[in-house]
XYZ file of C-alpha atoms in Angstrom:
747
model
C -60.336 -9.668 -107.508
C -62.463 -9.318 -104.376
C -62.751 -12.322 -102.109
C -64.485 -11.351 -98.936
C -66.495 -8.559 -97.433
C -63.438 -6.852 -95.917
C -60.524 -8.212 -97.973
C -59.129 -7.531 -101.406
C -57.223 -10.276 -103.223
C -54.652 -9.650 -105.949
C -52.840 -12.356 -107.922
C -49.259 -11.445 -108.897
C -47.222 -13.455 -111.385
C -44.145 -13.915 -109.204
C -41.932 -12.210 -106.655
C -38.300 -12.279 -107.572
C -35.668 -11.461 -104.900
C -33.003 -8.874 -105.624
C -30.429 -11.656 -105.438
C -31.234 -15.368 -105.436
C -29.799 -17.758 -102.874
C -26.249 -18.923 -103.455
C -22.570 -18.183 -102.829
C -21.242 -14.799 -103.877
C -17.818 -13.126 -104.028
C -17.271 -9.404 -103.661
C -14.071 -8.046 -105.220
C -12.734 -4.581 -104.369
C -9.999 -3.039 -106.560
C -8.159 0.270 -106.356
C -7.229 1.979 -109.592
C -5.067 5.090 -109.710
C -5.249 7.478 -112.614
C -3.336 10.624 -113.436
C -4.718 13.009 -116.009
C -7.078 10.258 -117.100
C -4.277 7.735 -117.543
C -4.198 4.620 -115.369
C -1.100 4.198 -113.183
C -0.165 0.555 -112.671
C 2.668 1.189 -110.266
C 2.674 0.766 -107.443
C 0.216 -2.165 -107.730
C -2.529 -2.313 -105.111
C -3.774 -5.849 -104.527
C -7.491 -6.570 -104.895
C -9.548 -7.616 -101.873
C -12.138 -10.384 -102.006
C -14.943 -11.182 -99.585
C -17.108 -14.279 -99.939
C -20.618 -14.555 -98.536
C -23.669 -16.756 -98.917
C -27.349 -15.888 -99.214
C -29.172 -18.718 -97.521
C -32.700 -19.804 -98.206
C -34.856 -22.896 -97.845
C -33.408 -25.732 -99.874
C -33.748 -29.206 -98.406
C -36.003 -28.789 -95.345
C -39.142 -26.662 -94.948
C -40.413 -25.747 -91.494
C -44.060 -26.916 -91.158
C -45.000 -23.462 -89.846
C -44.171 -22.076 -93.297
C -47.270 -23.814 -94.691
C -50.302 -21.582 -94.443
C -52.903 -23.856 -96.057
C -53.436 -26.947 -98.211
C -56.290 -28.055 -100.383
C -57.665 -30.666 -100.180
C -57.065 -30.700 -96.449
C -54.977 -33.392 -94.788
C -57.050 -36.588 -94.559
C -60.027 -35.086 -96.422
C -62.381 -37.329 -98.369
C -64.605 -36.030 -101.142
C -65.108 -35.483 -104.830
C -61.855 -33.763 -105.856
C -61.915 -35.067 -109.420
C -62.094 -31.526 -110.854
C -59.723 -29.964 -108.344
C -56.055 -29.099 -108.782
C -54.512 -29.551 -105.320
C -52.511 -26.583 -104.099
C -50.370 -25.451 -101.197
C -50.121 -21.927 -99.790
C -46.849 -20.791 -98.184
C -46.453 -17.971 -95.682
C -43.238 -16.730 -97.286
C -44.343 -15.201 -100.578
C -40.822 -15.089 -102.050
C -39.885 -18.695 -101.271
C -40.613 -20.385 -104.654
C -38.384 -17.883 -106.468
C -35.431 -17.662 -104.060
C -33.538 -20.191 -106.160
C -33.023 -20.339 -109.909
C -33.533 -23.065 -112.461
C -30.719 -22.741 -114.984
C -32.284 -24.371 -118.039
C -32.437 -22.037 -121.029
C -36.082 -22.719 -121.864
C -37.274 -21.987 -118.321
C -38.978 -18.563 -118.053
C -37.379 -16.119 -115.667
C -40.322 -16.289 -113.301
C -40.361 -20.100 -113.040
C -40.248 -21.469 -109.470
C -37.740 -24.054 -108.289
C -40.553 -25.943 -106.489
C -43.394 -28.042 -107.899
C -46.386 -29.779 -106.351
C -46.633 -33.338 -107.654
C -49.584 -35.634 -106.889
C -49.221 -39.429 -106.723
C -51.895 -42.062 -106.426
C -51.571 -44.935 -103.958
C -49.529 -47.733 -105.547
C -47.534 -45.505 -107.904
C -44.510 -44.944 -105.642
C -42.618 -48.158 -104.831
C -41.669 -46.981 -101.326
C -45.221 -45.886 -100.464
C -47.602 -48.442 -102.020
C -50.492 -47.594 -99.680
C -50.334 -43.863 -100.358
C -49.684 -42.882 -96.744
C -47.328 -40.042 -97.604
C -44.197 -41.893 -96.553
C -40.812 -40.504 -97.495
C -37.254 -41.736 -96.971
C -34.768 -39.859 -94.808
C -31.425 -39.485 -96.579
C -28.393 -37.237 -96.407
C -27.945 -34.521 -99.001
C -25.018 -36.494 -100.366
C -27.248 -39.590 -100.832
C -29.826 -37.355 -102.506
C -27.465 -36.040 -105.176
C -25.382 -39.212 -105.573
C -27.878 -42.101 -105.664
C -26.990 -45.635 -106.763
C -26.752 -46.634 -110.422
C -30.054 -46.496 -112.295
C -31.376 -43.644 -110.117
C -31.061 -40.033 -111.185
C -30.543 -37.398 -108.510
C -30.282 -33.609 -108.755
C -27.022 -32.106 -110.002
C -26.115 -29.918 -107.042
C -22.537 -28.745 -107.039
C -22.987 -25.631 -104.928
C -23.987 -27.100 -101.579
C -22.423 -24.344 -99.479
C -21.291 -24.461 -95.907
C -24.786 -24.836 -94.498
C -26.494 -27.243 -94.365
C -23.731 -29.407 -95.870
C -23.721 -32.784 -97.565
C -24.192 -34.670 -94.296
C -27.431 -32.905 -93.374
C -30.612 -34.919 -93.727
C -33.695 -34.388 -95.871
C -36.799 -36.266 -96.991
C -36.888 -37.823 -100.436
C -38.857 -40.109 -102.750
C -37.822 -42.317 -105.657
C -40.181 -41.914 -108.624
C -40.247 -44.383 -111.532
C -38.740 -42.644 -114.557
C -41.813 -43.058 -116.775
C -44.115 -41.697 -114.060
C -41.792 -38.756 -113.444
C -41.867 -37.754 -117.114
C -45.645 -38.167 -117.252
C -46.320 -36.008 -114.186
C -43.604 -33.371 -113.911
C -44.467 -29.924 -115.298
C -42.603 -28.993 -118.460
C -40.060 -26.199 -118.293
C -42.337 -23.826 -120.180
C -45.275 -24.703 -117.875
C -43.695 -24.234 -114.465
C -44.404 -20.531 -114.082
C -48.146 -20.996 -114.728
C -48.435 -23.197 -111.626
C -47.147 -20.609 -109.132
C -48.244 -17.115 -108.211
C -48.319 -14.646 -105.319
C -51.578 -13.993 -103.512
C -51.768 -10.549 -101.920
C -54.652 -10.224 -99.472
C -55.242 -6.731 -98.078
C -58.094 -4.861 -96.349
C -60.715 -3.273 -98.519
C -63.823 -1.164 -97.921
C -66.829 -3.252 -96.784
C -68.543 -4.712 -99.827
C -70.199 -8.065 -100.488
C -68.351 -10.291 -102.922
C -68.274 -13.971 -103.781
C -68.038 -15.434 -100.268
C -64.432 -16.630 -100.272
C -62.584 -16.494 -96.965
C -58.910 -15.588 -96.821
C -56.395 -14.248 -94.318
C -54.682 -10.906 -94.734
C -51.060 -11.118 -95.929
C -48.850 -12.099 -98.854
C -48.569 -15.766 -99.769
C -46.959 -17.964 -102.379
C -49.289 -20.496 -103.998
C -48.198 -23.581 -105.915
C -50.773 -25.684 -107.731
C -50.464 -29.205 -109.060
C -51.116 -30.083 -112.704
C -52.902 -33.379 -112.030
C -56.602 -34.002 -111.406
C -57.170 -36.802 -108.854
C -60.030 -38.255 -110.894
C -59.922 -42.017 -110.298
C -61.185 -42.927 -106.860
C -58.415 -43.613 -104.363
C -55.892 -42.201 -101.925
C -53.509 -39.544 -103.165
C -50.365 -37.950 -101.769
C -49.259 -34.432 -102.667
C -45.486 -33.887 -102.455
C -43.896 -30.441 -102.605
C -40.624 -31.270 -104.380
C -37.508 -29.401 -105.435
C -36.661 -29.339 -109.149
C -33.305 -27.659 -108.569
C -30.615 -29.625 -110.332
C -32.934 -31.170 -112.960
C -32.252 -28.564 -115.623
C -33.065 -29.855 -119.079
C -34.573 -33.102 -117.788
C -38.238 -32.150 -117.496
C -39.133 -32.789 -121.135
C -39.988 -36.229 -122.565
C -36.942 -38.236 -123.668
C -34.449 -36.063 -121.733
C -33.600 -38.489 -118.938
C -30.197 -40.201 -119.302
C -30.205 -43.677 -120.794
C -30.503 -46.332 -118.103
C -32.488 -44.169 -115.687
C -35.057 -46.293 -113.863
C -36.036 -43.941 -111.056
C -35.652 -40.262 -110.242
C -34.800 -39.171 -106.691
C -36.543 -35.980 -105.561
C -36.126 -33.904 -102.407
C -39.478 -33.524 -100.622
C -40.157 -30.460 -98.503
C -43.777 -31.136 -97.507
C -46.372 -33.896 -97.958
C -50.004 -34.636 -97.162
C -52.616 -37.192 -98.172
C -56.299 -37.084 -99.105
C -58.887 -39.365 -100.683
C -60.732 -38.599 -103.890
C -64.115 -40.288 -104.038
C -66.009 -38.974 -107.093
C -68.774 -41.549 -106.858
C -68.995 -41.663 -103.067
C -71.382 -40.057 -100.617
C -68.785 -37.904 -98.874
C -69.200 -35.066 -101.288
C -69.263 -31.753 -99.448
C -71.590 -30.042 -101.914
C -74.068 -32.949 -101.913
C -74.003 -33.267 -98.131
C -74.618 -29.541 -97.694
C -77.509 -29.647 -100.105
C -78.995 -32.651 -98.313
C -78.773 -30.880 -94.951
C -80.766 -27.840 -95.972
C -83.172 -29.571 -98.383
C -85.956 -29.918 -95.724
C -85.887 -26.145 -95.189
C -86.869 -25.510 -98.793
C -90.309 -26.964 -98.124
C -90.722 -25.391 -94.681
C -88.167 -23.708 -92.442
C -89.934 -25.264 -89.478
C -88.326 -28.554 -90.529
C -85.037 -27.216 -89.136
C -86.512 -26.737 -85.651
C -85.248 -28.934 -82.805
C -88.411 -30.830 -81.900
C -90.182 -34.182 -82.161
C -92.721 -34.694 -84.927
C -96.090 -36.176 -83.890
C -96.728 -39.751 -84.943
C -99.808 -40.290 -87.099
C -100.581 -43.617 -85.439
C -100.508 -42.163 -81.960
C -102.705 -39.236 -83.014
C -105.273 -41.613 -84.522
C -105.744 -43.359 -81.169
C -106.032 -40.089 -79.255
C -109.006 -37.889 -78.550
C -108.959 -34.627 -80.527
C -108.399 -32.429 -77.458
C -105.609 -34.611 -76.105
C -104.111 -34.823 -79.564
C -104.012 -31.045 -79.889
C -102.483 -30.701 -76.424
C -99.746 -33.248 -77.151
C -99.044 -31.791 -80.597
C -98.728 -28.331 -79.084
C -96.261 -29.581 -76.493
C -94.172 -31.330 -79.114
C -94.262 -28.219 -81.282
C -92.754 -26.228 -78.408
C -89.869 -28.680 -78.133
C -91.062 -30.880 -75.265
C -90.497 -34.606 -74.961
C -92.608 -36.944 -72.767
C -90.402 -38.818 -70.300
C -91.174 -41.326 -67.519
C -91.664 -39.600 -64.144
C -92.199 -41.083 -60.664
C -94.256 -39.052 -58.198
C -93.404 -38.751 -54.497
C -96.337 -41.047 -53.796
C -94.620 -43.778 -55.808
C -96.921 -43.636 -58.799
C -95.365 -43.786 -62.260
C -96.575 -41.376 -64.884
C -94.876 -39.175 -67.427
C -93.756 -35.568 -67.384
C -92.891 -33.029 -70.028
C -89.195 -32.268 -70.409
C -87.501 -29.672 -72.566
C -83.775 -28.966 -72.478
C -82.015 -25.629 -72.892
C -82.185 -25.800 -76.697
C -85.565 -24.504 -77.828
C -87.089 -24.495 -81.304
C -86.287 -21.127 -82.838
C -89.922 -20.029 -82.792
C -90.665 -21.122 -79.203
C -90.390 -18.922 -76.125
C -89.368 -19.899 -72.609
C -92.010 -21.440 -70.336
C -91.555 -19.012 -67.439
C -88.879 -16.985 -65.697
C -86.685 -18.864 -63.251
C -85.527 -16.573 -60.469
C -83.217 -17.817 -57.715
C -83.991 -15.905 -54.531
C -82.866 -18.172 -51.690
C -80.898 -21.425 -51.864
C -82.877 -24.648 -51.961
C -82.116 -28.215 -50.915
C -84.544 -29.977 -53.272
C -85.800 -29.432 -56.814
C -89.488 -29.280 -55.860
C -89.564 -25.502 -56.201
C -88.659 -25.838 -59.901
C -91.526 -28.200 -60.812
C -94.369 -26.717 -62.848
C -97.731 -28.397 -62.315
C -100.538 -28.391 -64.869
C -103.745 -29.038 -62.921
C -105.825 -29.257 -66.091
C -103.990 -32.362 -67.255
C -102.471 -33.540 -63.997
C -98.932 -33.464 -65.415
C -95.638 -31.875 -64.391
C -93.216 -29.856 -66.457
C -89.951 -31.219 -65.056
C -87.551 -29.205 -67.248
C -86.224 -26.737 -64.685
C -86.309 -29.289 -61.878
C -84.152 -31.604 -63.990
C -81.770 -28.709 -64.721
C -81.463 -27.839 -61.002
C -80.826 -31.475 -60.064
C -78.237 -31.839 -62.823
C -76.401 -28.686 -61.696
C -76.278 -29.982 -58.133
C -75.087 -33.407 -59.302
C -72.317 -31.938 -61.447
C -71.185 -29.709 -58.577
C -71.063 -32.558 -56.050
C -69.202 -34.783 -58.531
C -66.393 -32.215 -58.810
C -64.354 -32.384 -55.566
C -62.542 -29.134 -56.279
C -65.702 -27.093 -56.812
C -67.725 -28.580 -53.958
C -64.839 -28.243 -51.483
C -64.177 -24.610 -52.413
C -67.778 -23.415 -52.289
C -68.419 -25.276 -49.015
C -65.311 -23.717 -47.439
C -66.412 -20.296 -48.682
C -69.820 -20.750 -47.056
C -68.211 -21.692 -43.731
C -65.935 -18.656 -43.809
C -68.806 -16.328 -44.666
C -71.039 -17.864 -41.981
C -68.323 -17.358 -39.329
C -67.762 -13.791 -40.466
C -71.500 -13.095 -40.442
C -71.892 -14.586 -36.944
C -69.158 -12.294 -35.651
C -70.771 -9.279 -37.303
C -74.175 -10.096 -35.842
C -72.720 -10.519 -32.340
C -70.837 -7.233 -32.541
C -73.912 -5.469 -33.863
C -75.484 -5.839 -30.377
C -72.670 -3.774 -28.786
C -73.380 -0.049 -29.280
C -69.661 0.762 -29.360
C -68.579 -2.053 -31.635
C -71.602 -1.684 -33.863
C -70.295 1.648 -35.087
C -66.928 0.133 -35.996
C -66.088 -0.562 -39.599
C -66.406 -4.368 -40.003
C -63.203 -4.401 -41.978
C -61.331 -2.654 -39.115
C -62.192 -4.941 -36.206
C -58.696 -6.388 -35.963
C -57.159 -2.924 -36.164
C -59.412 -1.609 -33.385
C -58.397 -4.505 -31.123
C -54.704 -3.777 -31.665
C -55.199 -0.099 -30.897
C -56.961 -0.960 -27.611
C -54.076 -3.227 -26.595
C -51.617 -0.401 -27.322
C -53.354 2.259 -25.155
C -51.523 3.440 -22.004
C -54.329 2.484 -19.611
C -54.848 -1.073 -20.846
C -51.962 -2.692 -18.893
C -52.731 -1.083 -15.486
C -56.421 -1.904 -15.840
C -55.627 -5.542 -16.680
C -53.201 -5.777 -13.708
C -55.798 -4.297 -11.340
C -58.415 -6.774 -12.493
C -56.057 -9.713 -11.988
C -54.961 -8.665 -8.442
C -58.414 -7.761 -7.151
C -59.680 -10.200 -4.439
C -62.239 -12.715 -5.583
C -65.779 -12.087 -4.401
C -67.312 -14.619 -1.985
C -69.233 -17.417 -3.637
C -72.532 -16.171 -2.262
C -71.822 -12.727 -3.645
C -70.953 -13.873 -7.177
C -73.261 -11.968 -9.561
C -75.541 -13.983 -11.758
C -74.229 -14.325 -15.327
C -75.856 -12.040 -17.845
C -78.332 -13.713 -20.127
C -77.330 -13.594 -23.758
C -80.046 -13.059 -26.274
C -79.607 -14.509 -29.760
C -80.582 -11.998 -32.413
C -83.588 -12.957 -34.475
C -83.175 -13.839 -38.163
C -84.843 -10.590 -39.127
C -82.474 -8.626 -36.889
C -79.503 -10.544 -38.259
C -80.590 -9.889 -41.821
C -80.952 -6.204 -41.042
C -77.528 -6.096 -39.401
C -75.831 -7.794 -42.342
C -77.660 -5.613 -44.847
C -75.847 -2.504 -43.631
C -73.626 -1.332 -46.513
C -70.269 -1.675 -44.676
C -71.046 -5.215 -43.501
C -72.521 -6.269 -46.847
C -69.406 -4.994 -48.641
C -67.167 -6.825 -46.164
C -69.053 -10.086 -46.727
C -68.831 -9.708 -50.517
C -65.100 -9.041 -50.283
C -64.707 -12.170 -48.151
C -66.634 -14.139 -50.761
C -64.219 -12.976 -53.450
C -61.212 -14.003 -51.339
C -62.465 -17.533 -50.790
C -63.789 -18.400 -54.276
C -60.867 -18.596 -56.679
C -62.082 -21.135 -59.257
C -65.859 -21.035 -58.735
C -66.556 -18.142 -61.186
C -64.703 -19.854 -64.060
C -66.403 -23.183 -63.238
C -69.840 -21.565 -63.461
C -68.887 -19.817 -66.709
C -68.037 -23.176 -68.220
C -71.364 -24.552 -67.030
C -73.132 -21.585 -68.644
C -71.732 -22.804 -71.968
C -73.330 -26.198 -71.187
C -70.005 -27.927 -70.747
C -70.210 -31.112 -68.644
C -73.942 -31.332 -69.497
C -74.722 -34.805 -70.919
C -75.940 -34.679 -74.500
C -79.237 -36.408 -73.681
C -80.145 -33.408 -71.522
C -79.665 -31.186 -74.596
C -81.386 -33.519 -77.078
C -83.612 -35.839 -75.026
C -84.796 -37.976 -77.967
C -82.697 -39.260 -80.917
C -85.493 -38.473 -83.380
C -85.026 -34.771 -82.673
C -81.632 -34.919 -84.415
C -81.748 -37.729 -87.020
C -78.761 -38.590 -89.245
C -77.950 -36.055 -91.978
C -79.825 -33.205 -90.354
C -79.282 -29.661 -89.159
C -81.300 -28.134 -86.333
C -81.452 -24.487 -85.276
C -82.360 -23.442 -81.740
C -82.677 -20.649 -79.233
C -81.191 -21.064 -75.758
C -83.510 -21.001 -72.758
C -81.578 -18.794 -70.327
C -83.981 -19.774 -67.534
C -82.969 -23.422 -67.954
C -79.338 -22.352 -67.613
C -80.213 -20.291 -64.507
C -81.843 -23.383 -62.983
C -78.716 -25.387 -63.838
C -76.487 -22.783 -62.180
C -78.821 -22.563 -59.178
C -78.399 -26.271 -58.525
C -74.621 -25.860 -58.554
C -74.723 -22.725 -56.369
C -76.953 -24.337 -53.713
C -74.291 -26.880 -52.726
C -73.099 -26.582 -49.124
C -76.176 -24.878 -47.626
C -76.715 -26.466 -44.179
C -77.952 -23.738 -41.828
C -80.172 -20.681 -41.883
C -77.011 -18.581 -41.582
C -75.734 -20.126 -44.825
C -78.936 -18.997 -46.497
C -78.593 -15.560 -44.902
C -75.174 -14.878 -46.436
C -75.929 -16.538 -49.797
C -76.669 -13.204 -51.439
C -73.219 -11.850 -50.573
C -71.610 -15.062 -51.839
C -73.517 -14.833 -55.126
C -72.499 -11.194 -55.662
C -68.867 -11.926 -54.829
C -68.790 -14.770 -57.360
C -70.682 -13.002 -60.152
C -68.378 -9.994 -60.035
C -65.650 -12.149 -61.570
C -67.769 -14.112 -64.005
C -67.566 -13.369 -67.726
C -70.584 -15.327 -69.016
C -73.308 -13.053 -67.738
C -75.836 -10.853 -69.494
C -75.216 -10.489 -73.216
C -72.194 -12.802 -73.125
C -74.353 -15.860 -72.410
C -75.371 -18.200 -75.234
C -78.566 -17.073 -76.939
C -78.870 -19.380 -79.954
C -77.010 -21.985 -81.977
C -77.214 -24.964 -84.266
C -76.652 -28.705 -84.239
C -75.408 -30.688 -87.220
C -75.400 -34.474 -87.387
C -73.886 -35.619 -90.656
C -71.082 -37.484 -92.365
C -69.901 -34.001 -93.248
C -68.767 -33.505 -89.641
C -66.933 -36.820 -89.607
C -65.124 -36.159 -92.863
C -64.449 -32.452 -92.230
C -64.505 -31.662 -88.488
C -63.709 -28.006 -89.230
C -65.587 -25.817 -91.677
C -66.838 -22.244 -91.782
C -70.117 -21.204 -90.167
C -70.876 -17.484 -90.416
C -73.843 -16.103 -88.482
C -75.062 -12.525 -88.800
C -77.895 -10.400 -87.502
C -78.754 -7.192 -89.291
C -75.564 -7.591 -91.319
C -73.375 -7.687 -88.191
C -71.415 -10.815 -87.202
C -72.724 -12.906 -84.339
C -70.120 -14.101 -81.853
C -69.381 -17.816 -81.581
C -69.069 -18.843 -77.922
C -68.560 -22.577 -78.251
C -67.942 -25.120 -80.992
C -67.724 -28.720 -79.909
C -68.186 -32.303 -81.109
C -70.413 -34.274 -78.703
C -69.958 -37.230 -81.086
C -67.732 -37.802 -84.140
C -70.630 -37.032 -86.504
C -72.208 -34.239 -84.435
C -71.334 -30.546 -84.208
C -72.679 -28.148 -81.562
C -72.300 -24.380 -82.026
C -73.418 -21.785 -79.451
C -73.849 -18.119 -80.451
C -74.203 -14.972 -78.367
C -77.217 -13.644 -80.308
C -80.087 -14.945 -82.399
C -78.966 -14.648 -86.050
C -81.192 -13.781 -88.970
C -78.841 -15.447 -91.465
C -76.441 -18.397 -91.248
C -73.977 -19.245 -94.007
C -72.318 -22.675 -93.984
C -69.365 -23.003 -96.341
C -67.726 -26.024 -97.890
C -64.639 -27.225 -95.997
C -61.411 -26.034 -97.471
C -58.564 -23.576 -97.238
C -60.325 -20.526 -98.643
C -60.387 -20.480 -102.424
C -59.074 -23.366 -104.458
C -58.403 -24.173 -108.095
C -60.051 -26.454 -110.599
C -62.725 -26.729 -113.268
C -66.499 -26.822 -113.183
C -68.906 -29.334 -114.667
C -72.135 -29.083 -116.578
C -73.359 -32.564 -115.645
C -72.319 -35.507 -113.547
C -70.201 -36.803 -116.456
C -66.604 -36.121 -115.465
C -65.603 -35.374 -119.079
C -68.242 -32.689 -119.443
C -66.139 -30.021 -117.730
C -65.822 -26.295 -118.306
C -64.122 -23.224 -116.881
C -66.397 -20.350 -115.933
C -64.544 -17.385 -117.392
C -63.743 -14.319 -115.275
C -62.926 -10.807 -116.384
C -59.123 -10.499 -116.589
C -58.980 -6.817 -117.484
C -57.921 -4.238 -114.906
C -60.839 -2.276 -113.536
C -63.833 -2.497 -111.258
C -64.998 -5.799 -112.798
C -61.670 -7.603 -112.460
C -62.360 -11.169 -111.365
C -66.119 -10.991 -111.889
C -67.777 -13.849 -113.818
C -68.321 -13.082 -117.498
C -71.354 -15.349 -117.774
C -69.840 -17.711 -120.337
C -67.862 -20.934 -120.218
C -64.946 -22.486 -122.004
C -65.491 -24.733 -123.918
C -69.075 -23.761 -124.645
C -70.333 -27.340 -124.874
C -68.084 -28.840 -122.193
C -65.411 -31.500 -122.609
C -62.501 -29.398 -121.342
C -60.569 -32.311 -119.876
C -60.939 -34.289 -123.063
C -59.283 -31.486 -125.001
C -56.514 -30.450 -122.646
C -55.128 -33.519 -120.888
C -51.686 -34.733 -121.867
C -51.686 -37.599 -124.332
C -49.727 -40.762 -123.801
C -49.754 -40.579 -120.008
C -52.366 -43.261 -119.331
C -56.065 -43.021 -118.623
C -55.584 -42.652 -114.870
C -52.899 -39.954 -114.814
C -55.033 -36.979 -115.912
C -52.290 -34.353 -116.189
C -53.326 -30.965 -117.503
C -51.422 -29.755 -120.575
C -50.706 -26.037 -120.288
C -48.700 -25.378 -123.464
C -48.320 -27.006 -126.863
C -50.997 -28.268 -129.206
C -53.272 -29.313 -126.327
C -52.294 -26.425 -124.049
C -55.049 -24.886 -121.951
C -53.374 -21.498 -121.476
C -53.470 -20.288 -125.104
C -56.992 -21.691 -125.520
C -58.203 -19.779 -122.476
C -56.503 -16.622 -123.718
C -58.288 -16.888 -127.060
C -61.613 -17.538 -125.313
C -61.179 -14.363 -123.276
C -59.954 -12.237 -126.153
C -59.244 -13.401 -129.724
C -56.295 -10.997 -129.879
C -54.785 -12.388 -126.648
C -52.020 -14.940 -127.265
C -50.994 -15.793 -123.706
C -51.944 -15.408 -120.061
C -49.705 -14.387 -117.214
C -49.537 -16.787 -114.211
C -51.793 -14.521 -112.126
C -54.349 -14.283 -114.935
C -54.324 -18.048 -115.406
C -54.830 -18.630 -111.671
C -57.752 -16.219 -111.723
C -59.552 -18.317 -114.366
C -59.098 -21.501 -112.314
C -60.419 -20.056 -109.047
C -63.288 -22.004 -107.523
C -65.106 -20.491 -104.561
C -66.241 -22.901 -101.821
C -69.808 -24.152 -102.039
C -72.040 -22.506 -99.468
C -75.566 -22.879 -98.109
C -77.404 -19.819 -96.809
C -80.202 -20.064 -94.220
C -82.366 -16.979 -93.706
C -84.393 -16.866 -90.499
C -87.351 -14.669 -89.588
C -88.296 -15.910 -86.112
C -91.538 -14.976 -84.410
C -92.336 -15.419 -80.763
C -94.753 -18.087 -79.537
C -95.841 -18.499 -75.952
C -95.785 -21.858 -74.232
C -99.432 -22.299 -73.379
């Protein structure tokens, strides 16, 4: 069965070890024969060697759990889902043996049992609580409680080691526990391997071999449920109705892993419904997914046609009118647009940083026709400067770097006036000074100068007048390749954390959310918005942060070298900057903070640069390219197991049959359901277990397995565990957004 574009998934029935866990004895004997006749004398004693094959028994390392479904703490409609757990060690469920005669050879020693809140006496609220006990307390509980019959404990871990356990009322245990002949249907091996690129049914898995154990209970009534992975070792012959010893009130089980979730069939936190609600506006017009304000009809009615068209155009391009105070003190409004543009809108203009600035006036865009300012880039520059000054580490480092570069540049400019020193490599000034001190004539010349008589005061020569090089001359001197390279190297030495800080700012970290979405109506509840990233806005933001610490004309003169020295070590430049993304505000994000978002362009994956939660119900995703298709998949651990429904009625359930025969179509839908008219759960739930238990019967008169086999092939009497799992596979629900953006200019 194929499960993803580059993975192949195979379901195997089981994976039996060569020798199960336990204590073993090796006996070596020597037998002498002569002419085919055994010689008993002299007798050679036999040699015995005992050893133990150890495996997981009472405690499971959490890292052994690869995935769970439903996820820990998830809330949603799981009424048609069989919870399951996926283990990294594919052999684990079969490393120990169940010794009952009716248990198939491939039956696992583990089972996943699901309990509703209030069913377990020690965990009435359904919080997944377990009791810590010793192994000895597990197997020898007090009277009225049945524990596992474990005689072969071995040296390790021993009876004094501790494990987690639960006490289950006897009637509930019999109602929920899989029967001996059903156990092997609830476990299989999932083998995920690479395959040639080919589109399949959109299930996401991870390469490797895994053991999967599914529960046999549907969490249909609304409430909190706990899934316990329990050991059935030592309960041989006690899994059938009426097999518990007389006087048994509770059954004590060893628990290896637990998690909780909430099933809410009638609630709003249904992943499929929430997904559908998010993309519903796009069905009428894809423009409804653009990040922009919609014009108000009332405001338009009071406006002149020309003004109305102008305002509507601005709103269409993603602008928001905000209060703005002019330098003269007058209060008006200006147009602001953050870095997140509607997909169809283009940037207003290029923002190029040539020389450092001390105010944001250079970034204002004035519209003389309407007498209004576009304050977008000015706001970005001011924000970048504010964020830089508010970070003591960044502002101190970049200011120190500017001082060091200014001192170095001043020295270079002074030396450039000396014809001899001007020809010296700027990086070798210290070395040249040392060589002069080491010459043979330096000491006598210094001694002669010190012992020479002082000239009379009236004969003292007038001091030479020093001329300060002009800014143009200084710029020319510093532009010489050796000096420019020396300045850039100095910039690299003195800016250790600045490049990484600017890279983080490029990903819009530290930027307040109201700068990204300036009006709440642009991202209403239960909405998804797609956007392009205005790289010029980000450049203005970075420019404001870079311009910190500029105090003199010399600082401005060496700014180019500082910028080059910093950018050499940055990673978020060019194509690695954010280019597009999406925002989601929904209960979906609150209930499932993590779910799959796959973006592609031309069939190639688009890189995800940042995924963050500005608020509990809001998700921000930044991408490195503008995608032409975005697929959002239902939260979950890859594929999961359950039944489908024809209508909202929970009893009107079916299984969409898949091809079970080996070949190219293995796992593909057959286009028909079982049962044809629905009502699967009505036919195949265990009887006598209560209306709220909902345990699936796999064998017997109401068994689902033989019924499914007959529905697939009238001559087929049974299904193997892998074949049964294949029929119960449910792919996650997904929503696909196809984009065909066109460019619009901001006029």
